[in-house]
Structure formats: C-alpha cells, structure tokens
C-alpha cells in the first residue's frame, strides 16, 4: 500500500528549508572558518607561528641504543631462522606423503553420475525455456490488454470533446465501455489456453527434476560411504608418519627452548639498563612538554568548537534531504499508481487558486499548452486545465498546469484523474 502524505504542510516545510538553506550554509561556513579564530586566537597569532620544538623521547632512545650490543638480536634472528627451516622440512615431508595417497576411482564408474547430471542439466534448461515462453505469453496478453484500453481511452476522449449533449455522450461512453470489456475478454480467452499449456509443461518438467534429484541423492550417499572408507585408510597412514615427525620436533623444541631462555636473560639485563636511561629522558621531556601545554589547550578548544558547528550543519542538511526525499517518493508513487490503474495521471498538489501540479503516467507525454480534463473519483467532469511544461516544478517532478475552466460548485481534490485532450 502506498504511503499518503499531508502535502500542504509538507510543501510549506520544504519551501522553508529550500529558501533558507543557502543563507544558513553561508552563516555556518562563516562561523567555522572565521569566528573560532577571532574568538580564541585573537591574541595568539604569534604563538601559533612560533610553536616550540617538542622533545622526542623516541629520538633520544634511538641515539642511546646505538652503542648497545647486538648479541641478543643476533641470537633471536638465529632462533627464528632455525625454526622456519625445521617447519619447512616437516611440511615438505607430510605433503610428499599425502601426494602418494591415491583414491580408487574405479569403484565409482558404474554409478553413471555423469549421465544423471547431464539429464538434470537438460531438464533445467528446458524448464528455463518454458518459463520464458510462459512469461512472454503473459506479457503479450498484458500488452494487448493495455493496447485495447489505450485505444478505447482515445475514443472516449474524442467523444467527450465532440459537440454532443450530455445524454448522447453518456450513451456513447457506455457503448465504448461494453466494447472494451468484450475486447479484453476475447484477448484473455485467446491467451488462456496457451498459458495453461505452458504451466502444464512446467509441472511435468518439475516432476522429472524431482525424480532425478532423488536418484542423484541416493547415488551421492553411496559415493560418500566409499569415499569415507578410502579417506579413513589414508588418514591412518598419515597419522603414523606424523607420529615419527612429532618425536623429531620434540627434540628440536627442547634444544631451542634452552637457547631462548639464555637469550631472554641477556635481553632482560639490556631492558633494565634501558629503563634507567628512559627515566632520565622522561624527566627532561616533562619540563619541555609543559612549555607547549597552553597552546595545546587553545588548539583543543578550537577543534571542539569547529566540530560542534560542523555537526550542526550536517544535521540540518540531513533533515532537509530526508524531507525532500519523502516528497519525491510520494510523487513517484503516484506515477506507479497511474501505471497500475491504467490512468493517464493524477492531481498531486494544489499550488494556488489557479494552478495545480499533475503527475503523469510515464507512458504519456504532453507539450506546452496542451489541455486535459479533470474527473473526480466518481468519474464526473469537474474542470479543464492547460499544461505549462516550461514552468519549473518542485524538485523537477510532475507538470504544472493552469485551471482554464471549473465546473460550478465543483472543487479539485488530490488524486482526481485527468484525461489528455487529443489535438
């Protein structure tokens, strides 16, 4: 079900956003770019230009470490290299063992899997073709019905534009309505047999596909059982090979753990000396960092102010865009409703006393100063309008039209239908 909006109030709100958005953008950008600087840094321009050079603990530590021993790092690198080499050898051995394991595929040759799969594939292709043919038949029926309605709609329009009495117009329109129903019924009857035949073929192919799927499932279960037996046998052989390698890895692990423990002790001594030097450097760094603390506070407050103004601008733009999208979606839903109900268009909005906004079915186009008639929900004629295609519409949606004639004691309402006059 399409959502119905309260158009007048929504239009008023959107007009307000549209008229004030540009000025609000200028104000916000002005605040973001100028006001924070003038407010917080009016006396600090010289301070910003002459920032003190910060003390780098990282640079000091790097300089201090240049004279330290490289023994610990050499030991760690050697340990990593030996670990990688042993891992590669074990992996290579296991892969060579697995490559020697072979499956007995001859046991599966009598199962005709290839034939089952090919048959199922052919049925799927045939099903796709029949479904496409069914869709084409349904589309052809709908196109022919749409064509019939369009032809009779034009004939009705001609009758309405003729200089006839109201009684004569109603009589002719009723005759057109009966002829239209008869033509549509004939078209539906003509396509119904073709559609039923296609649906019957689809049911038959689906039954064949289900039978192949059941047979393929049974065959797959048998294959899985034989494959599982082969895998289990191969797994036992691999387990035996892995047990031998695990013994070798355990010996290597014990050797490397002893070497690593020795390296840890030497590295711990190095870290102790480094921490003492780092503490001395940190004391010196604290004194130099306090010199720049006041400038950091000013910068932080400036960043917070700029962020607040930016967030306000983003929120305002988001609300405007959401409201705009809602109205555009409403207009688009009228176009879809017109297509679904085979109407030429609807009244979408009353712009003022003399103009309306019309949403046309996308199948129809009009030129500037073309005319159309408006009918209410009871199919009663109430007004005549003239299209102003050169006039700009809200959000480039729909067509503006001026009211040329309004029936006495009649009023134009939203969703009133239109019929375009032929020239």
mmCIF file of C-alpha atoms in Angstrom:
data_model
loop_
_atom_site.group_PDB
_atom_site.id
_atom_site.type_symbol
_atom_site.label_atom_id
_atom_site.label_comp_id
_atom_site.label_asym_id
_atom_site.label_seq_id
_atom_site.Cartn_x
_atom_site.Cartn_y
_atom_site.Cartn_z
ATOM 1 C CA UNK A 1 0.000 0.000 0.000
ATOM 2 C CA UNK A 2 1.370 3.443 -0.992
ATOM 3 C CA UNK A 3 2.011 5.930 1.818
ATOM 4 C CA UNK A 4 -0.154 9.098 1.674
ATOM 5 C CA UNK A 5 1.486 12.350 2.843
ATOM 6 C CA UNK A 6 -0.081 15.560 4.131
ATOM 7 C CA UNK A 7 1.107 17.506 1.104
ATOM 8 C CA UNK A 8 0.274 21.142 2.031
ATOM 9 C CA UNK A 9 2.099 21.065 5.370
ATOM 10 C CA UNK A 10 4.986 19.096 3.886
ATOM 11 C CA UNK A 11 5.261 21.585 0.995
ATOM 12 C CA UNK A 12 5.338 24.532 3.374
ATOM 13 C CA UNK A 13 8.150 22.937 5.374
ATOM 14 C CA UNK A 14 10.176 22.094 2.265
ATOM 15 C CA UNK A 15 9.780 25.624 0.881
ATOM 16 C CA UNK A 16 11.100 26.977 4.158
ATOM 17 C CA UNK A 17 14.162 24.707 4.016
ATOM 18 C CA UNK A 18 14.748 25.449 0.329
ATOM 19 C CA UNK A 19 14.581 29.262 0.752
ATOM 20 C CA UNK A 20 16.783 29.401 3.840
ATOM 21 C CA UNK A 21 19.326 26.648 3.139
ATOM 22 C CA UNK A 22 21.730 28.803 1.110
ATOM 23 C CA UNK A 23 21.844 31.623 3.676
ATOM 24 C CA UNK A 24 22.249 29.093 6.503
ATOM 25 C CA UNK A 25 25.165 27.452 4.644
ATOM 26 C CA UNK A 26 26.918 30.820 4.321
ATOM 27 C CA UNK A 27 26.413 31.583 8.013
ATOM 28 C CA UNK A 28 27.692 28.176 9.117
ATOM 29 C CA UNK A 29 30.782 28.285 6.889
ATOM 30 C CA UNK A 30 31.467 31.807 8.122
ATOM 31 C CA UNK A 31 31.386 30.611 11.745
ATOM 32 C CA UNK A 32 33.543 27.577 11.018
ATOM 33 C CA UNK A 33 36.251 29.457 9.144
ATOM 34 C CA UNK A 34 36.429 32.835 10.935
ATOM 35 C CA UNK A 35 34.666 33.044 14.280
ATOM 36 C CA UNK A 36 36.669 30.390 16.230
ATOM 37 C CA UNK A 37 39.973 32.019 15.182
ATOM 38 C CA UNK A 38 38.870 35.526 16.097
ATOM 39 C CA UNK A 39 37.335 34.338 19.368
ATOM 40 C CA UNK A 40 40.101 32.153 20.766
ATOM 41 C CA UNK A 41 43.298 33.154 18.939
ATOM 42 C CA UNK A 42 42.972 36.944 18.531
ATOM 43 C CA UNK A 43 45.960 37.416 20.852
ATOM 44 C CA UNK A 44 47.832 34.216 19.902
ATOM 45 C CA UNK A 45 48.757 34.502 16.227
ATOM 46 C CA UNK A 46 52.402 34.949 17.080
ATOM 47 C CA UNK A 47 52.254 31.927 19.417
ATOM 48 C CA UNK A 48 50.824 29.722 16.629
ATOM 49 C CA UNK A 49 53.520 30.818 14.195
ATOM 50 C CA UNK A 50 56.341 30.177 16.669
ATOM 51 C CA UNK A 51 55.492 26.766 18.151
ATOM 52 C CA UNK A 52 58.247 25.377 20.387
ATOM 53 C CA UNK A 53 60.054 22.341 19.080
ATOM 54 C CA UNK A 54 58.767 19.290 21.032
ATOM 55 C CA UNK A 55 61.212 16.998 22.768
ATOM 56 C CA UNK A 56 61.247 13.480 21.181
ATOM 57 C CA UNK A 57 61.775 10.587 23.587
ATOM 58 C CA UNK A 58 61.902 8.218 20.617
ATOM 59 C CA UNK A 59 64.858 10.097 19.071
ATOM 60 C CA UNK A 60 66.711 10.147 22.376
ATOM 61 C CA UNK A 61 66.250 6.401 22.929
ATOM 62 C CA UNK A 62 67.354 5.691 19.363
ATOM 63 C CA UNK A 63 70.533 7.692 19.938
ATOM 64 C CA UNK A 64 71.176 5.911 23.256
ATOM 65 C CA UNK A 65 70.805 2.424 21.756
ATOM 66 C CA UNK A 66 73.445 2.920 19.050
ATOM 67 C CA UNK A 67 76.249 1.793 21.368
ATOM 68 C CA UNK A 68 74.442 -1.296 22.795
ATOM 69 C CA UNK A 69 75.462 -4.840 21.999
ATOM 70 C CA UNK A 70 73.877 -6.672 19.069
ATOM 71 C CA UNK A 71 74.371 -10.121 20.577
ATOM 72 C CA UNK A 72 70.743 -10.504 21.757
ATOM 73 C CA UNK A 73 69.279 -9.618 18.368
ATOM 74 C CA UNK A 74 71.661 -11.995 16.565
ATOM 75 C CA UNK A 75 70.528 -14.859 18.835
ATOM 76 C CA UNK A 76 66.830 -14.122 18.227
ATOM 77 C CA UNK A 77 67.335 -13.955 14.461
ATOM 78 C CA UNK A 78 69.231 -17.264 14.503
ATOM 79 C CA UNK A 79 66.423 -18.910 16.502
ATOM 80 C CA UNK A 80 63.773 -17.710 14.060
ATOM 81 C CA UNK A 81 65.758 -18.951 11.041
ATOM 82 C CA UNK A 82 66.224 -22.419 12.543
ATOM 83 C CA UNK A 83 62.516 -22.614 13.427
ATOM 84 C CA UNK A 84 61.464 -21.715 9.877
ATOM 85 C CA UNK A 85 63.825 -24.290 8.347
ATOM 86 C CA UNK A 86 62.585 -27.120 10.588
ATOM 87 C CA UNK A 87 58.930 -26.196 9.921
ATOM 88 C CA UNK A 88 59.560 -26.232 6.165
ATOM 89 C CA UNK A 89 61.172 -29.679 6.316
ATOM 90 C CA UNK A 90 58.283 -31.179 8.297
ATOM 91 C CA UNK A 91 55.683 -29.619 5.970
ATOM 92 C CA UNK A 92 57.530 -30.894 2.902
ATOM 93 C CA UNK A 93 57.629 -34.425 4.315
ATOM 94 C CA UNK A 94 53.886 -34.513 5.131
ATOM 95 C CA UNK A 95 52.950 -33.135 1.704
ATOM 96 C CA UNK A 96 55.085 -35.764 -0.055
ATOM 97 C CA UNK A 97 53.342 -38.462 1.980
ATOM 98 C CA UNK A 98 49.867 -37.125 1.088
ATOM 99 C CA UNK A 99 50.725 -36.976 -2.626
ATOM 100 C CA UNK A 100 51.450 -40.687 -2.569
ATOM 101 C CA UNK A 101 47.928 -41.462 -1.305
ATOM 102 C CA UNK A 102 45.592 -42.456 -4.164
ATOM 103 C CA UNK A 103 41.860 -42.907 -4.294
ATOM 104 C CA UNK A 104 40.324 -45.889 -6.062
ATOM 105 C CA UNK A 105 38.060 -44.033 -8.512
ATOM 106 C CA UNK A 106 37.200 -47.192 -10.474
ATOM 107 C CA UNK A 107 34.641 -48.047 -7.787
ATOM 108 C CA UNK A 108 32.520 -45.069 -8.910
ATOM 109 C CA UNK A 109 32.492 -45.743 -12.684
ATOM 110 C CA UNK A 110 29.322 -47.895 -12.580
ATOM 111 C CA UNK A 111 27.229 -45.178 -10.900
ATOM 112 C CA UNK A 112 26.529 -43.146 -14.076
ATOM 113 C CA UNK A 113 26.880 -39.841 -12.225
ATOM 114 C CA UNK A 114 27.747 -38.024 -15.417
ATOM 115 C CA UNK A 115 24.568 -39.246 -17.112
ATOM 116 C CA UNK A 116 22.404 -38.193 -14.147
ATOM 117 C CA UNK A 117 23.952 -34.731 -14.002
ATOM 118 C CA UNK A 118 23.633 -34.184 -17.763
ATOM 119 C CA UNK A 119 19.970 -35.248 -17.701
ATOM 120 C CA UNK A 120 19.236 -32.916 -14.804
ATOM 121 C CA UNK A 121 21.004 -30.070 -16.615
ATOM 122 C CA UNK A 122 18.940 -30.629 -19.785
ATOM 123 C CA UNK A 123 15.720 -30.571 -17.733
ATOM 124 C CA UNK A 124 16.805 -27.336 -16.075
ATOM 125 C CA UNK A 125 17.489 -25.745 -19.474
ATOM 126 C CA UNK A 126 14.124 -26.935 -20.819
ATOM 127 C CA UNK A 127 12.385 -25.594 -17.699
ATOM 128 C CA UNK A 128 14.047 -22.216 -18.193
ATOM 129 C CA UNK A 129 12.881 -22.074 -21.831
ATOM 130 C CA UNK A 130 9.273 -22.988 -20.943
ATOM 131 C CA UNK A 131 9.214 -20.422 -18.117
ATOM 132 C CA UNK A 132 10.483 -17.768 -20.511
ATOM 133 C CA UNK A 133 7.793 -18.735 -23.030
ATOM 134 C CA UNK A 134 5.166 -18.504 -20.256
ATOM 135 C CA UNK A 135 6.402 -15.050 -19.254
ATOM 136 C CA UNK A 136 6.306 -13.938 -22.905
ATOM 137 C CA UNK A 137 2.706 -15.171 -23.263
ATOM 138 C CA UNK A 138 1.651 -13.356 -20.089
ATOM 139 C CA UNK A 139 3.449 -10.207 -21.212
ATOM 140 C CA UNK A 140 1.859 -10.367 -24.669
ATOM 141 C CA UNK A 141 -1.581 -10.707 -23.048
ATOM 142 C CA UNK A 142 -0.941 -7.726 -20.769
ATOM 143 C CA UNK A 143 0.433 -5.657 -23.671
ATOM 144 C CA UNK A 144 -2.617 -6.434 -25.814
ATOM 145 C CA UNK A 145 -4.999 -5.545 -22.953
ATOM 146 C CA UNK A 146 -3.078 -2.309 -22.362
ATOM 147 C CA UNK A 147 -3.285 -1.519 -26.077
ATOM 148 C CA UNK A 148 -7.047 -2.161 -26.073
ATOM 149 C CA UNK A 149 -7.541 0.135 -23.083
ATOM 150 C CA UNK A 150 -5.401 2.823 -24.680
ATOM 151 C CA UNK A 151 -7.399 2.675 -27.942
ATOM 152 C CA UNK A 152 -10.745 2.871 -26.163
ATOM 153 C CA UNK A 153 -9.422 5.662 -23.921
ATOM 154 C CA UNK A 154 -8.619 7.717 -27.009
ATOM 155 C CA UNK A 155 -12.084 7.024 -28.419
ATOM 156 C CA UNK A 156 -13.691 8.123 -25.140
ATOM 157 C CA UNK A 157 -11.639 11.294 -25.238
ATOM 158 C CA UNK A 158 -12.855 12.023 -28.759
ATOM 159 C CA UNK A 159 -16.481 11.552 -27.637
ATOM 160 C CA UNK A 160 -16.005 13.915 -24.710
ATOM 161 C CA UNK A 161 -14.571 16.623 -26.984
ATOM 162 C CA UNK A 162 -17.396 16.407 -29.507
ATOM 163 C CA UNK A 163 -20.250 18.887 -29.514
ATOM 164 C CA UNK A 164 -22.885 16.461 -28.226
ATOM 165 C CA UNK A 165 -25.478 16.555 -25.489
ATOM 166 C CA UNK A 166 -24.666 15.083 -22.101
ATOM 167 C CA UNK A 167 -27.138 12.221 -22.664
ATOM 168 C CA UNK A 168 -25.592 11.345 -26.014
ATOM 169 C CA UNK A 169 -22.066 11.426 -24.559
ATOM 170 C CA UNK A 170 -23.088 9.090 -21.712
ATOM 171 C CA UNK A 171 -24.747 6.672 -24.133
ATOM 172 C CA UNK A 172 -21.686 6.549 -26.395
ATOM 173 C CA UNK A 173 -19.335 6.186 -23.437
ATOM 174 C CA UNK A 174 -21.371 3.247 -22.109
ATOM 175 C CA UNK A 175 -21.213 1.579 -25.516
ATOM 176 C CA UNK A 176 -17.431 2.073 -25.601
ATOM 177 C CA UNK A 177 -17.182 0.587 -22.102
ATOM 178 C CA UNK A 178 -19.051 -2.579 -23.138
ATOM 179 C CA UNK A 179 -16.962 -2.967 -26.297
ATOM 180 C CA UNK A 180 -13.792 -2.527 -24.238
ATOM 181 C CA UNK A 181 -14.852 -5.262 -21.781
ATOM 182 C CA UNK A 182 -15.675 -7.600 -24.670
ATOM 183 C CA UNK A 183 -12.322 -6.984 -26.401
ATOM 184 C CA UNK A 184 -10.411 -7.587 -23.161
ATOM 185 C CA UNK A 185 -12.374 -10.787 -22.524
ATOM 186 C CA UNK A 186 -11.581 -12.071 -26.027
ATOM 187 C CA UNK A 187 -7.864 -11.374 -25.528
ATOM 188 C CA UNK A 188 -7.819 -13.161 -22.160
ATOM 189 C CA UNK A 189 -9.629 -16.193 -23.615
ATOM 190 C CA UNK A 190 -7.209 -16.361 -26.550
ATOM 191 C CA UNK A 191 -4.118 -16.416 -24.336
ATOM 192 C CA UNK A 192 -5.576 -18.556 -21.524
ATOM 193 C CA UNK A 193 -5.126 -21.919 -23.314
ATOM 194 C CA UNK A 194 -1.553 -21.090 -24.283
ATOM 195 C CA UNK A 195 -0.697 -20.116 -20.679
ATOM 196 C CA UNK A 196 -2.304 -23.272 -19.237
ATOM 197 C CA UNK A 197 -0.298 -25.461 -21.660
ATOM 198 C CA UNK A 198 2.955 -23.798 -20.589
ATOM 199 C CA UNK A 199 2.099 -24.256 -16.907
ATOM 200 C CA UNK A 200 1.362 -27.948 -17.535
ATOM 201 C CA UNK A 201 4.767 -28.381 -19.207
ATOM 202 C CA UNK A 202 6.449 -26.674 -16.239
ATOM 203 C CA UNK A 203 4.744 -29.078 -13.810
ATOM 204 C CA UNK A 204 5.871 -32.087 -15.848
ATOM 205 C CA UNK A 205 9.497 -30.883 -16.021
ATOM 206 C CA UNK A 206 9.487 -30.145 -12.275
ATOM 207 C CA UNK A 207 8.350 -33.724 -11.642
ATOM 208 C CA UNK A 208 11.216 -35.073 -13.773
ATOM 209 C CA UNK A 209 13.725 -32.836 -11.992
ATOM 210 C CA UNK A 210 12.484 -34.063 -8.597
ATOM 211 C CA UNK A 211 12.929 -37.689 -9.711
ATOM 212 C CA UNK A 212 16.499 -37.010 -10.897
ATOM 213 C CA UNK A 213 17.284 -35.219 -7.646
ATOM 214 C CA UNK A 214 16.111 -38.191 -5.588
ATOM 215 C CA UNK A 215 18.187 -40.604 -7.665
ATOM 216 C CA UNK A 216 21.221 -38.331 -7.521
ATOM 217 C CA UNK A 217 20.852 -38.044 -3.731
ATOM 218 C CA UNK A 218 20.841 -41.842 -3.372
ATOM 219 C CA UNK A 219 23.897 -42.145 -5.615
ATOM 220 C CA UNK A 220 25.721 -39.421 -3.694
ATOM 221 C CA UNK A 221 25.178 -41.231 -0.398
ATOM 222 C CA UNK A 222 26.767 -44.391 -1.832
ATOM 223 C CA UNK A 223 29.726 -42.375 -3.128
ATOM 224 C CA UNK A 224 30.187 -40.674 0.228
ATOM 225 C CA UNK A 225 30.295 -44.024 2.021
ATOM 226 C CA UNK A 226 33.014 -45.430 -0.280
ATOM 227 C CA UNK A 227 34.954 -42.173 -0.203
ATOM 228 C CA UNK A 228 34.844 -42.124 3.605
ATOM 229 C CA UNK A 229 36.344 -45.623 3.744
ATOM 230 C CA UNK A 230 39.207 -44.565 1.459
ATOM 231 C CA UNK A 231 39.838 -41.382 3.469
ATOM 232 C CA UNK A 232 39.927 -43.340 6.732
ATOM 233 C CA UNK A 233 42.566 -45.714 5.333
ATOM 234 C CA UNK A 234 44.701 -42.820 4.099
ATOM 235 C CA UNK A 235 44.309 -41.000 7.411
ATOM 236 C CA UNK A 236 45.770 -43.941 9.313
ATOM 237 C CA UNK A 237 48.882 -43.885 7.115
ATOM 238 C CA UNK A 238 49.288 -40.136 7.622
ATOM 239 C CA UNK A 239 48.916 -40.488 11.398
ATOM 240 C CA UNK A 240 51.804 -42.936 11.522
ATOM 241 C CA UNK A 241 54.019 -40.521 9.559
ATOM 242 C CA UNK A 242 53.052 -37.620 11.829
ATOM 243 C CA UNK A 243 53.978 -39.563 14.986
ATOM 244 C CA UNK A 244 57.521 -40.053 13.706
ATOM 245 C CA UNK A 245 57.873 -36.371 12.941
ATOM 246 C CA UNK A 246 56.466 -35.353 16.326
ATOM 247 C CA UNK A 247 59.365 -37.149 18.046
ATOM 248 C CA UNK A 248 61.888 -35.237 15.962
ATOM 249 C CA UNK A 249 60.119 -31.927 16.592
ATOM 250 C CA UNK A 250 60.098 -32.527 20.358
ATOM 251 C CA UNK A 251 63.879 -32.897 20.417
ATOM 252 C CA UNK A 252 64.333 -29.705 18.390
ATOM 253 C CA UNK A 253 61.886 -27.870 20.652
ATOM 254 C CA UNK A 254 63.855 -28.726 23.814
ATOM 255 C CA UNK A 255 67.104 -27.504 22.241
ATOM 256 C CA UNK A 256 65.623 -24.195 21.063
ATOM 257 C CA UNK A 257 63.876 -23.552 24.407
ATOM 258 C CA UNK A 258 67.252 -23.714 26.196
ATOM 259 C CA UNK A 259 68.772 -21.267 23.733
ATOM 260 C CA UNK A 260 65.766 -18.954 24.010
ATOM 261 C CA UNK A 261 65.948 -18.899 27.819
ATOM 262 C CA UNK A 262 69.592 -17.859 27.629
ATOM 263 C CA UNK A 263 68.687 -15.047 25.195
ATOM 264 C CA UNK A 264 65.849 -13.864 27.458
ATOM 265 C CA UNK A 265 68.181 -13.394 30.425
ATOM 266 C CA UNK A 266 70.622 -11.333 28.372
ATOM 267 C CA UNK A 267 67.805 -9.239 26.905
ATOM 268 C CA UNK A 268 66.320 -8.609 30.363
ATOM 269 C CA UNK A 269 69.596 -7.138 31.512
ATOM 270 C CA UNK A 270 69.563 -4.879 28.459
ATOM 271 C CA UNK A 271 65.994 -3.720 29.219
ATOM 272 C CA UNK A 272 66.938 -2.859 32.824
ATOM 273 C CA UNK A 273 69.693 -0.522 31.642
ATOM 274 C CA UNK A 274 67.382 0.983 29.015
ATOM 275 C CA UNK A 275 64.612 1.714 31.569
ATOM 276 C CA UNK A 276 67.036 3.647 33.754
ATOM 277 C CA UNK A 277 68.074 5.791 30.823
ATOM 278 C CA UNK A 278 64.437 6.235 29.752
ATOM 279 C CA UNK A 279 63.505 7.554 33.203
ATOM 280 C CA UNK A 280 66.188 10.230 32.954
ATOM 281 C CA UNK A 281 64.998 11.248 29.490
ATOM 282 C CA UNK A 282 61.328 11.328 30.632
ATOM 283 C CA UNK A 283 62.177 13.778 33.416
ATOM 284 C CA UNK A 284 63.777 16.095 30.873
ATOM 285 C CA UNK A 285 60.869 15.675 28.466
ATOM 286 C CA UNK A 286 58.269 16.648 31.106
ATOM 287 C CA UNK A 287 59.850 20.048 31.584
ATOM 288 C CA UNK A 288 59.907 20.760 27.842
ATOM 289 C CA UNK A 289 56.332 19.493 27.312
ATOM 290 C CA UNK A 290 54.889 21.922 29.891
ATOM 291 C CA UNK A 291 56.070 24.832 27.718
ATOM 292 C CA UNK A 292 53.600 23.895 24.977
ATOM 293 C CA UNK A 293 50.648 22.933 27.229
ATOM 294 C CA UNK A 294 48.908 26.333 26.992
ATOM 295 C CA UNK A 295 48.999 26.275 23.171
ATOM 296 C CA UNK A 296 47.629 22.707 23.126
ATOM 297 C CA UNK A 297 44.655 23.793 25.286
ATOM 298 C CA UNK A 298 43.781 26.615 22.890
ATOM 299 C CA UNK A 299 44.037 24.294 19.881
ATOM 300 C CA UNK A 300 41.852 21.677 21.533
ATOM 301 C CA UNK A 301 39.120 24.213 22.326
ATOM 302 C CA UNK A 302 39.240 25.470 18.731
ATOM 303 C CA UNK A 303 38.884 21.928 17.368
ATOM 304 C CA UNK A 304 35.904 21.212 19.663
ATOM 305 C CA UNK A 305 34.131 24.415 18.529
ATOM 306 C CA UNK A 306 34.701 23.635 14.853
ATOM 307 C CA UNK A 307 33.422 20.082 15.337
ATOM 308 C CA UNK A 308 30.215 21.315 17.038
ATOM 309 C CA UNK A 309 29.459 23.746 14.201
ATOM 310 C CA UNK A 310 30.183 21.074 11.603
ATOM 311 C CA UNK A 311 27.845 18.576 13.329
ATOM 312 C CA UNK A 312 25.034 21.188 13.398
ATOM 313 C CA UNK A 313 25.451 21.812 9.677
ATOM 314 C CA UNK A 314 25.423 18.090 8.838
ATOM 315 C CA UNK A 315 22.260 17.547 10.923
ATOM 316 C CA UNK A 316 20.456 20.455 9.191
ATOM 317 C CA UNK A 317 21.424 19.165 5.737
ATOM 318 C CA UNK A 318 20.333 15.633 6.635
ATOM 319 C CA UNK A 319 16.870 16.770 7.805
ATOM 320 C CA UNK A 320 16.378 18.799 4.631
ATOM 321 C CA UNK A 321 17.394 15.873 2.421
ATOM 322 C CA UNK A 322 15.113 13.405 4.247
ATOM 323 C CA UNK A 323 12.094 15.723 3.839
ATOM 324 C CA UNK A 324 12.896 16.288 0.164
ATOM 325 C CA UNK A 325 13.268 12.537 -0.488
ATOM 326 C CA UNK A 326 9.915 11.854 1.195
ATOM 327 C CA UNK A 327 8.055 14.252 -1.149
ATOM 328 C CA UNK A 328 9.840 12.932 -4.259
ATOM 329 C CA UNK A 329 8.941 9.373 -3.235
ATOM 330 C CA UNK A 330 5.280 10.453 -2.870
ATOM 331 C CA UNK A 331 5.277 11.865 -6.405
ATOM 332 C CA UNK A 332 6.897 8.702 -7.767
ATOM 333 C CA UNK A 333 4.271 6.551 -6.050
ATOM 334 C CA UNK A 334 1.535 8.478 -7.938
ATOM 335 C CA UNK A 335 3.240 7.625 -11.238
ATOM 336 C CA UNK A 336 3.314 3.918 -10.283
ATOM 337 C CA UNK A 337 -0.330 4.013 -9.183
ATOM 338 C CA UNK A 338 -1.301 5.592 -12.530
ATOM 339 C CA UNK A 339 0.513 2.846 -14.428
ATOM 340 C CA UNK A 340 -1.063 0.142 -12.287
ATOM 341 C CA UNK A 341 -4.615 1.508 -12.708
ATOM 342 C CA UNK A 342 -4.091 2.363 -16.389
ATOM 343 C CA UNK A 343 -4.818 6.051 -15.777
ATOM 344 C CA UNK A 344 -3.178 8.947 -17.635
ATOM 345 C CA UNK A 345 -2.363 10.886 -14.474
ATOM 346 C CA UNK A 346 -3.466 12.381 -11.136
ATOM 347 C CA UNK A 347 -3.675 15.744 -9.409
ATOM 348 C CA UNK A 348 -0.728 15.699 -6.972
ATOM 349 C CA UNK A 349 -0.950 19.150 -5.364
ATOM 350 C CA UNK A 350 -2.957 22.387 -5.411
ATOM 351 C CA UNK A 351 -0.245 25.043 -5.895
ATOM 352 C CA UNK A 352 -2.642 28.021 -5.636
ATOM 353 C CA UNK A 353 -6.138 29.055 -6.768
ATOM 354 C CA UNK A 354 -5.208 28.947 -10.466
ATOM 355 C CA UNK A 355 -2.550 26.262 -10.745
ATOM 356 C CA UNK A 356 -2.132 22.562 -9.909
ATOM 357 C CA UNK A 357 0.711 20.039 -10.023
ATOM 358 C CA UNK A 358 -0.025 16.976 -12.212
ATOM 359 C CA UNK A 359 1.823 13.632 -12.046
ATOM 360 C CA UNK A 360 1.536 11.924 -15.460
ATOM 361 C CA UNK A 361 1.701 8.218 -16.221
ATOM 362 C CA UNK A 362 5.211 7.753 -17.673
ATOM 363 C CA UNK A 363 3.618 6.221 -20.800
ATOM 364 C CA UNK A 364 2.207 9.659 -21.737
ATOM 365 C CA UNK A 365 3.889 12.955 -22.641
ATOM 366 C CA UNK A 366 2.459 16.428 -23.166
ATOM 367 C CA UNK A 367 3.612 19.619 -24.810
ATOM 368 C CA UNK A 368 3.386 23.188 -23.595
ATOM 369 C CA UNK A 369 -0.252 24.478 -23.691
ATOM 370 C CA UNK A 370 -1.754 21.011 -24.276
ATOM 371 C CA UNK A 371 -5.103 20.646 -22.487
ATOM 372 C CA UNK A 372 -6.722 17.965 -20.376
ATOM 373 C CA UNK A 373 -9.953 17.332 -18.444
ATOM 374 C CA UNK A 374 -10.190 16.531 -14.743
ATOM 375 C CA UNK A 375 -12.594 13.894 -13.374
ATOM 376 C CA UNK A 376 -13.278 13.180 -9.700
ATOM 377 C CA UNK A 377 -13.352 9.740 -8.089
ATOM 378 C CA UNK A 378 -16.942 9.290 -9.297
ATOM 379 C CA UNK A 379 -15.812 9.893 -12.915
ATOM 380 C CA UNK A 380 -17.611 13.266 -13.018
ATOM 381 C CA UNK A 381 -16.144 16.039 -15.125
ATOM 382 C CA UNK A 382 -15.142 18.993 -12.926
ATOM 383 C CA UNK A 383 -12.547 21.120 -14.737
ATOM 384 C CA UNK A 384 -10.310 21.755 -17.730
ATOM 385 C CA UNK A 385 -6.574 22.555 -17.427
ATOM 386 C CA UNK A 386 -3.736 23.671 -19.707
ATOM 387 C CA UNK A 387 -0.198 22.329 -19.198
ATOM 388 C CA UNK A 388 2.703 24.749 -18.642
ATOM 389 C CA UNK A 389 5.647 22.447 -19.358
ATOM 390 C CA UNK A 390 8.124 25.346 -19.434
ATOM 391 C CA UNK A 391 7.399 26.303 -15.818
ATOM 392 C CA UNK A 392 9.732 24.869 -13.203
ATOM 393 C CA UNK A 393 8.229 22.244 -10.880
ATOM 394 C CA UNK A 394 9.230 21.342 -7.318
ATOM 395 C CA UNK A 395 12.280 19.023 -7.487
ATOM 396 C CA UNK A 396 11.836 18.618 -11.276
ATOM 397 C CA UNK A 397 8.844 16.285 -10.752
ATOM 398 C CA UNK A 398 5.453 16.386 -12.486
ATOM 399 C CA UNK A 399 3.971 19.142 -14.701
ATOM 400 C CA UNK A 400 2.429 22.490 -13.691
ATOM 401 C CA UNK A 401 -0.986 23.233 -15.222
ATOM 402 C CA UNK A 402 -3.299 26.251 -15.038
ATOM 403 C CA UNK A 403 -7.049 25.914 -14.483
ATOM 404 C CA UNK A 404 -8.933 27.197 -17.546
ATOM 405 C CA UNK A 405 -12.455 26.134 -16.608
ATOM 406 C CA UNK A 406 -14.012 24.957 -13.350
ATOM 407 C CA UNK A 407 -17.479 23.432 -13.187
ATOM 408 C CA UNK A 408 -19.926 25.322 -10.973
ATOM 409 C CA UNK A 409 -19.997 24.159 -7.340
ATOM 410 C CA UNK A 410 -17.106 21.768 -8.093
ATOM 411 C CA UNK A 411 -13.732 21.587 -6.356
ATOM 412 C CA UNK A 412 -10.464 19.993 -7.434
ATOM 413 C CA UNK A 413 -9.027 17.490 -4.955
ATOM 414 C CA UNK A 414 -5.894 15.393 -4.668
ATOM 415 C CA UNK A 415 -5.905 12.154 -6.714
ATOM 416 C CA UNK A 416 -8.524 13.460 -9.178
ATOM 417 C CA UNK A 417 -7.919 11.762 -12.538
ATOM 418 C CA UNK A 418 -7.015 13.518 -15.804
ATOM 419 C CA UNK A 419 -7.661 12.672 -19.456
ATOM 420 C CA UNK A 420 -5.461 14.398 -22.040
ATOM 421 C CA UNK A 421 -7.272 16.022 -24.958
ATOM 422 C CA UNK A 422 -6.123 14.977 -28.403
ATOM 423 C CA UNK A 423 -5.391 17.688 -30.957
#
